[in-house]
Amino acid sequence: MKITDIKIFVSCPSRNFVTVRIETDEGLYGLGDATLNGREMAVVAYLTEHIKPCLIGRDAHQIEDIWQYLYKGAYWRRGPITMTSIAGIDMALWDLKGKAAGMPVYQLLGGRSRDKIKVYGHANGQSIDDTLNHLGKHIEEGYKAVRLQCAIPGLAGTYGILAGKKDYYELQSNRPLPPEQPWDTNKYLNFIPNLFKAARDQFGSEIQLLHDVHSRLTPIEAARLGKELEPYNLLFLEDPIPAENQSNYKHVRHHTTTPLAVGEVFNSIWDAKELIESHSIDYIRSAVTHAGGITAMRRITDFASLHSVRIAPHGPPDISPIGHAAHAQLNTWAPNFGIQEFVGFGGKAINEVFEYSLAYADGHLTLEDKPGLGVDYDDLEAKKYPYKRSYLPVSRLEDGTLWDW
Ligand code: GCO
Ligand code: MG
């Protein structure tokens, strides 16, 4: 099965998505997600200029060799642009192999380990009451696990909180430059335990709760937060500190029994190696789309399982339905699957452009058995939704100092 063409599409049916379509001489095509939020066009350039010309004419069945060729053969290894580009190609090749075999990708990985995929949703609000109302709605919809984020009193704007039902992405549509948000660690640390205390007081101990720090703390501050949240029994505390310094997680770990999760910005197994080997974390949150595809995530998953670490793949709205489908395939197989982040697919336009065989019910996703990833992409329909330049916000302290993500 020879690769005859590789098409790269960018569209914005509510969010920017980069979609890879590998075409073959057997008439089959494979689809992959290569979306990197805020850096979409850099990935498009890498795919168009540096990957596509090298792959035309190769055997699409040689997934491993193509992965090694693009990773080891590049000389300049790793990095988000390279690894997201490799991910788009790798996913499309797995999709193709599944279609050629007439089997869903999870069968090729080793078969089904579970019937359905447990997910966690997001409850946000401008106040504790607001956030708890949103949590209540999730519980009514059957969610067994929910992430809680709340606007921090005294801070004008908090990331991850929908202000008047708009997020940072929509807010910047008339001014496509990185928005800026204030940050104050003291206000944050003083407030967050109250949110979780109120949630447990109102909803009891059954519902699993999570929280995302977005890497804003130092190790000792994260240790304090972890300790203060212990009475509220979190499923995990996500990205408490930046992870360039993997050994920093040991400090957090040694001070608290709150489980820790990290990895959404990682782009290779090397970013997580020490964290996993030293058992400094409980969940690895790398995404198929950003960590080099299914081939790479299968390795990360196996490596993590040796150290009692479970996978909890990053599942934000800025990963396309193709990336979510790849996660569903991986999660159906992975013996050490933990939980999948899932906030739904942003509306009508997405469903006109993408087809996917995933359905939410009662706190879980179920995957319909279809060959490959079980997805499709309508490139003509997608033309109605052209790319819009857009950025994630940056954080600054009150005095103007640029702060960590
Ligand atoms: C999450 C994330 C997202 C990211 C976003 C970046 O846990 O879902 O932290 O909110 O910030 O996906 O592109
Ligand atoms: Mg996160």
Coordinates of C-alpha atoms and ligand atoms in Angstrom, one line a residue, residues 37 120 122 147 159 168 212 214 238-239 264 285 314-318 341 392 405, ligand 1:
N37 CA -3.2 25.3 19.8
Y120 CA -14.1 13.6 33.6
H122 CA -15.2 20.5 33.6
R147 CA -12.7 19.0 37.4
Y159 CA -7.9 30.9 33.0
Y168 CA -10.3 33.3 26.0
D212 CA -5.8 21.9 37.3
H214 CA -1.8 25.1 35.1
E238 CA -3.0 18.4 37.7
D239 CA 0.1 20.4 36.6
E264 CA -0.3 17.6 28.5
R285 CA -1.5 13.1 30.7
H314 CA -5.3 15.4 27.6
G315 CA -8.7 15.9 26.0
P316 CA -9.3 19.6 25.6
P317 CA -11.5 21.1 22.8
D318 CA -8.3 22.1 21.0
E341 CA -10.6 14.3 30.0
L392 CA -3.5 31.2 24.5
W405 CA 1.8 28.8 32.7
Ligands
GCO1 C1 -6.6 20.9 30.2 C2 -5.8 22.0 29.7 C3 -6.3 22.9 28.7 C4 -5.1 23.6 28.0 C5 -5.3 23.8 26.5 C6 -4.1 24.4 25.9 O1 -6.3 20.3 31.2 O2 -7.6 20.6 29.5 O3 -5.0 22.6 30.7 O4 -7.2 23.9 29.2 O5 -4.8 24.8 28.6 O6 -5.7 22.6 26.0 O7 -4.2 24.3 24.5

